[in-house]
PDB file of C-alpha atoms in Angstrom:
ATOM      1  CA  UNK A1288     -38.068  23.378  20.295  1.00  0.00           C
ATOM      2  CA  UNK A1289     -37.071  24.820  16.933  1.00  0.00           C
ATOM      3  CA  UNK A1290     -35.765  22.265  14.409  1.00  0.00           C
ATOM      4  CA  UNK A1291     -33.352  24.744  12.792  1.00  0.00           C
ATOM      5  CA  UNK A1292     -31.526  26.158  15.783  1.00  0.00           C
ATOM      6  CA  UNK A1293     -28.244  27.804  14.873  1.00  0.00           C
ATOM      7  CA  UNK A1294     -25.499  27.490  17.442  1.00  0.00           C
ATOM      8  CA  UNK A1295     -22.725  30.068  17.732  1.00  0.00           C
ATOM      9  CA  UNK A1296     -19.275  28.852  16.570  1.00  0.00           C
ATOM     10  CA  UNK A1297     -17.011  27.340  19.174  1.00  0.00           C
ATOM     11  CA  UNK A1298     -14.114  29.395  20.303  1.00  0.00           C
ATOM     12  CA  UNK A1299     -11.050  28.833  18.145  1.00  0.00           C
ATOM     13  CA  UNK A1300     -13.034  27.551  15.175  1.00  0.00           C
ATOM     14  CA  UNK A1301     -14.064  29.204  11.968  1.00  0.00           C
ATOM     15  CA  UNK A1302     -17.572  30.427  11.257  1.00  0.00           C
ATOM     16  CA  UNK A1303     -20.108  27.753  10.375  1.00  0.00           C
ATOM     17  CA  UNK A1304     -19.948  26.488   6.836  1.00  0.00           C
ATOM     18  CA  UNK A1305     -22.721  27.149   4.402  1.00  0.00           C
ATOM     19  CA  UNK A1306     -23.447  25.598   1.052  1.00  0.00           C
ATOM     20  CA  UNK A1307     -22.592  28.830  -0.710  1.00  0.00           C
ATOM     21  CA  UNK A1308     -19.251  29.081  -2.539  1.00  0.00           C
ATOM     22  CA  UNK A1309     -16.641  31.582  -1.472  1.00  0.00           C
ATOM     23  CA  UNK A1310     -17.070  34.879  -3.356  1.00  0.00           C
ATOM     24  CA  UNK A1311     -13.574  34.456  -4.827  1.00  0.00           C
ATOM     25  CA  UNK A1312     -14.557  31.225  -6.619  1.00  0.00           C
ATOM     26  CA  UNK A1313     -17.926  32.271  -8.006  1.00  0.00           C
ATOM     27  CA  UNK A1314     -17.570  32.178 -11.783  1.00  0.00           C
ATOM     28  CA  UNK A1315     -18.188  35.412 -13.593  1.00  0.00           C
ATOM     29  CA  UNK A1316     -19.545  35.937 -17.071  1.00  0.00           C
ATOM     30  CA  UNK A1317     -17.747  33.867 -19.662  1.00  0.00           C
ATOM     31  CA  UNK A1318     -16.673  34.798 -23.153  1.00  0.00           C
ATOM     32  CA  UNK A1319     -16.761  31.179 -24.318  1.00  0.00           C
ATOM     33  CA  UNK A1320     -18.591  30.421 -27.506  1.00  0.00           C
ATOM     34  CA  UNK A1321     -20.310  27.306 -26.148  1.00  0.00           C
ATOM     35  CA  UNK A1322     -22.195  27.117 -22.882  1.00  0.00           C
ATOM     36  CA  UNK A1323     -23.831  23.919 -21.644  1.00  0.00           C
ATOM     37  CA  UNK A1324     -27.596  23.814 -21.616  1.00  0.00           C
ATOM     38  CA  UNK A1325     -29.542  22.780 -18.548  1.00  0.00           C
ATOM     39  CA  UNK A1326     -30.243  19.395 -20.119  1.00  0.00           C
ATOM     40  CA  UNK A1327     -26.626  18.913 -21.231  1.00  0.00           C
ATOM     41  CA  UNK A1328     -23.373  18.045 -19.535  1.00  0.00           C
ATOM     42  CA  UNK A1329     -19.934  19.670 -19.536  1.00  0.00           C
ATOM     43  CA  UNK A1330     -16.489  18.102 -19.667  1.00  0.00           C
ATOM     44  CA  UNK A1331     -14.511  21.202 -18.769  1.00  0.00           C
ATOM     45  CA  UNK A1332     -11.066  22.401 -19.738  1.00  0.00           C
ATOM     46  CA  UNK A1333      -8.328  20.661 -17.771  1.00  0.00           C
ATOM     47  CA  UNK A1334     -10.241  17.360 -17.544  1.00  0.00           C
ATOM     48  CA  UNK A1335      -8.827  14.343 -19.370  1.00  0.00           C
ATOM     49  CA  UNK A1336     -10.583  11.021 -20.049  1.00  0.00           C
ATOM     50  CA  UNK A1337      -9.069   7.873 -21.519  1.00  0.00           C
ATOM     51  CA  UNK A1338     -11.571   5.241 -22.663  1.00  0.00           C
ATOM     52  CA  UNK A1339     -15.067   5.106 -24.097  1.00  0.00           C
ATOM     53  CA  UNK A1340     -17.623   7.832 -23.438  1.00  0.00           C
ATOM     54  CA  UNK A1341     -21.294   7.027 -24.050  1.00  0.00           C
ATOM     55  CA  UNK A1342     -24.094   9.541 -23.674  1.00  0.00           C
ATOM     56  CA  UNK A1343     -27.722  10.051 -24.567  1.00  0.00           C
ATOM     57  CA  UNK A1344     -28.262  13.819 -24.336  1.00  0.00           C
ATOM     58  CA  UNK A1345     -26.088  16.847 -25.048  1.00  0.00           C
ATOM     59  CA  UNK A1346     -22.417  17.112 -24.088  1.00  0.00           C
ATOM     60  CA  UNK A1347     -19.969  19.993 -24.373  1.00  0.00           C
ATOM     61  CA  UNK A1348     -16.352  18.850 -24.283  1.00  0.00           C
ATOM     62  CA  UNK A1349     -13.669  21.443 -23.647  1.00  0.00           C
ATOM     63  CA  UNK A1350     -11.152  18.977 -22.183  1.00  0.00           C
ATOM     64  CA  UNK A1351      -9.296  15.962 -23.595  1.00  0.00           C
ATOM     65  CA  UNK A1352     -10.699  12.581 -24.574  1.00  0.00           C
ATOM     66  CA  UNK A1353      -8.687   9.634 -25.875  1.00  0.00           C
ATOM     67  CA  UNK A1354     -11.039   6.897 -27.008  1.00  0.00           C
ATOM     68  CA  UNK A1355     -14.443   6.586 -28.599  1.00  0.00           C
ATOM     69  CA  UNK A1356     -17.358   8.977 -28.150  1.00  0.00           C
ATOM     70  CA  UNK A1357     -20.718   7.317 -28.755  1.00  0.00           C
ATOM     71  CA  UNK A1358     -23.898   9.376 -28.494  1.00  0.00           C
ATOM     72  CA  UNK A1359     -27.511   9.499 -29.605  1.00  0.00           C
ATOM     73  CA  UNK A1360     -27.572  13.222 -28.833  1.00  0.00           C
ATOM     74  CA  UNK A1361     -25.722  16.385 -29.737  1.00  0.00           C
ATOM     75  CA  UNK A1362     -21.993  16.726 -29.149  1.00  0.00           C
ATOM     76  CA  UNK A1363     -20.116  20.036 -29.057  1.00  0.00           C
ATOM     77  CA  UNK A1364     -16.317  20.015 -29.196  1.00  0.00           C
ATOM     78  CA  UNK A1365     -15.169  23.285 -27.584  1.00  0.00           C
ATOM     79  CA  UNK A1366     -12.254  25.399 -28.754  1.00  0.00           C
ATOM     80  CA  UNK A1367      -9.875  24.015 -26.077  1.00  0.00           C
ATOM     81  CA  UNK A1368     -10.887  20.384 -26.641  1.00  0.00           C
ATOM     82  CA  UNK A1369      -8.582  17.711 -28.020  1.00  0.00           C
ATOM     83  CA  UNK A1370     -10.195  14.437 -29.096  1.00  0.00           C
ATOM     84  CA  UNK A1371      -8.179  11.392 -30.198  1.00  0.00           C
ATOM     85  CA  UNK A1372     -10.551   8.674 -31.344  1.00  0.00           C
ATOM     86  CA  UNK A1373     -13.723   7.898 -33.206  1.00  0.00           C
ATOM     87  CA  UNK A1374     -16.893   9.966 -32.791  1.00  0.00           C
ATOM     88  CA  UNK A1375     -20.334   8.450 -33.465  1.00  0.00           C
ATOM     89  CA  UNK A1376     -23.251  10.759 -32.734  1.00  0.00           C
ATOM     90  CA  UNK A1377     -26.472  12.270 -34.025  1.00  0.00           C
ATOM     91  CA  UNK A1378     -25.038  15.772 -34.471  1.00  0.00           C
ATOM     92  CA  UNK A1379     -21.640  17.371 -33.801  1.00  0.00           C
ATOM     93  CA  UNK A1380     -20.191  20.896 -33.792  1.00  0.00           C
ATOM     94  CA  UNK A1381     -16.390  20.950 -33.840  1.00  0.00           C
ATOM     95  CA  UNK A1382     -14.422  23.996 -32.715  1.00  0.00           C
ATOM     96  CA  UNK A1383     -11.363  22.266 -31.190  1.00  0.00           C
ATOM     97  CA  UNK A1384      -9.027  19.518 -32.447  1.00  0.00           C
ATOM     98  CA  UNK A1385     -10.173  16.046 -33.468  1.00  0.00           C
ATOM     99  CA  UNK A1386      -7.844  13.256 -34.591  1.00  0.00           C
ATOM    100  CA  UNK A1387     -10.154  10.477 -35.702  1.00  0.00           C
ATOM    101  CA  UNK A1388     -13.158   9.690 -37.841  1.00  0.00           C
ATOM    102  CA  UNK A1389     -16.594  11.243 -37.349  1.00  0.00           C
ATOM    103  CA  UNK A1390     -19.833   9.402 -38.154  1.00  0.00           C
ATOM    104  CA  UNK A1391     -23.085  11.351 -37.680  1.00  0.00           C
ATOM    105  CA  UNK A1392     -26.710  10.554 -38.470  1.00  0.00           C
ATOM    106  CA  UNK A1393     -27.865  14.178 -38.897  1.00  0.00           C
ATOM    107  CA  UNK A1394     -25.325  17.020 -39.165  1.00  0.00           C
ATOM    108  CA  UNK A1395     -21.604  17.755 -38.795  1.00  0.00           C
ATOM    109  CA  UNK A1396     -20.299  21.317 -38.444  1.00  0.00           C
ATOM    110  CA  UNK A1397     -16.602  22.177 -38.682  1.00  0.00           C
ATOM    111  CA  UNK A1398     -16.491  25.678 -37.257  1.00  0.00           C
ATOM    112  CA  UNK A1399     -13.852  28.416 -37.515  1.00  0.00           C
ATOM    113  CA  UNK A1400     -10.601  27.519 -35.758  1.00  0.00           C
ATOM    114  CA  UNK A1401     -11.169  23.758 -35.632  1.00  0.00           C
ATOM    115  CA  UNK A1402      -8.788  21.083 -36.901  1.00  0.00           C
ATOM    116  CA  UNK A1403     -10.012  17.663 -38.021  1.00  0.00           C
ATOM    117  CA  UNK A1404      -7.592  14.925 -39.072  1.00  0.00           C
ATOM    118  CA  UNK A1405      -9.891  12.116 -40.114  1.00  0.00           C
ATOM    119  CA  UNK A1406     -12.798  11.128 -42.305  1.00  0.00           C
ATOM    120  CA  UNK A1407     -16.432  12.210 -42.074  1.00  0.00           C
ATOM    121  CA  UNK A1408     -19.641  10.380 -42.940  1.00  0.00           C
ATOM    122  CA  UNK A1409     -22.712  12.610 -42.595  1.00  0.00           C
ATOM    123  CA  UNK A1410     -26.004  13.382 -44.313  1.00  0.00           C
ATOM    124  CA  UNK A1411     -25.186  17.108 -43.956  1.00  0.00           C
ATOM    125  CA  UNK A1412     -21.774  18.776 -43.605  1.00  0.00           C
ATOM    126  CA  UNK A1413     -21.003  22.439 -42.963  1.00  0.00           C
ATOM    127  CA  UNK A1414     -17.365  23.556 -43.164  1.00  0.00           C
ATOM    128  CA  UNK A1415     -16.374  27.113 -42.211  1.00  0.00           C
ATOM    129  CA  UNK A1416     -13.752  28.735 -44.412  1.00  0.00           C
ATOM    130  CA  UNK A1417     -11.392  29.024 -41.400  1.00  0.00           C
ATOM    131  CA  UNK A1418     -11.603  25.327 -40.476  1.00  0.00           C
ATOM    132  CA  UNK A1419      -8.798  22.850 -41.168  1.00  0.00           C
ATOM    133  CA  UNK A1420      -9.961  19.490 -42.533  1.00  0.00           C
ATOM    134  CA  UNK A1421      -7.457  16.796 -43.528  1.00  0.00           C
ATOM    135  CA  UNK A1422      -9.378  13.722 -44.650  1.00  0.00           C
ATOM    136  CA  UNK A1423     -12.226  12.607 -46.841  1.00  0.00           C
ATOM    137  CA  UNK A1424     -15.963  13.131 -46.565  1.00  0.00           C
ATOM    138  CA  UNK A1425     -19.001  11.103 -47.614  1.00  0.00           C
ATOM    139  CA  UNK A1426     -21.916  13.506 -47.527  1.00  0.00           C
ATOM    140  CA  UNK A1427     -25.550  12.643 -48.243  1.00  0.00           C
ATOM    141  CA  UNK A1428     -28.062  10.002 -47.323  1.00  0.00           C
ATOM    142  CA  UNK A1429     -27.185   6.343 -47.695  1.00  0.00           C
ATOM    143  CA  UNK A1430     -29.333   6.132 -50.858  1.00  0.00           C
ATOM    144  CA  UNK A1431     -27.382   8.835 -52.683  1.00  0.00           C
ATOM    145  CA  UNK A1432     -23.902   7.579 -51.720  1.00  0.00           C
ATOM    146  CA  UNK A1433     -22.221   5.227 -54.202  1.00  0.00           C
ATOM    147  CA  UNK A1434     -21.507   1.761 -52.854  1.00  0.00           C
TER     148      UNK A1434
END
């Protein structure tokens, strides 16, 4: 007896299902700026979360989040993303829209096309000339910042 015997489909039924996606839904090459890494996660466009999001590794957000984002890893805010709330993370790259304060322990990048309405506290801050930033920034290590 063979353990993987394949039976023909019953009459009136469709062909047997496989774990492969339909060719019409296989994603093609993308022109997005940010792609998730194998160790990271993706919150894709069209997904909306309300509440707190906590993570340890990398996360690419291209959807909507209303609430706090708390991470010990790297956060990437994609160009279609809309964040309403506080962000606390090790490192962040912003390309979408953020309405809230950002606190990072390593680096904050405001890239071309992003909009930030809020304050930043970061040891290092990079702001592209085509970024919109409405708020204040405290940049430097805790020792160099005035009390």
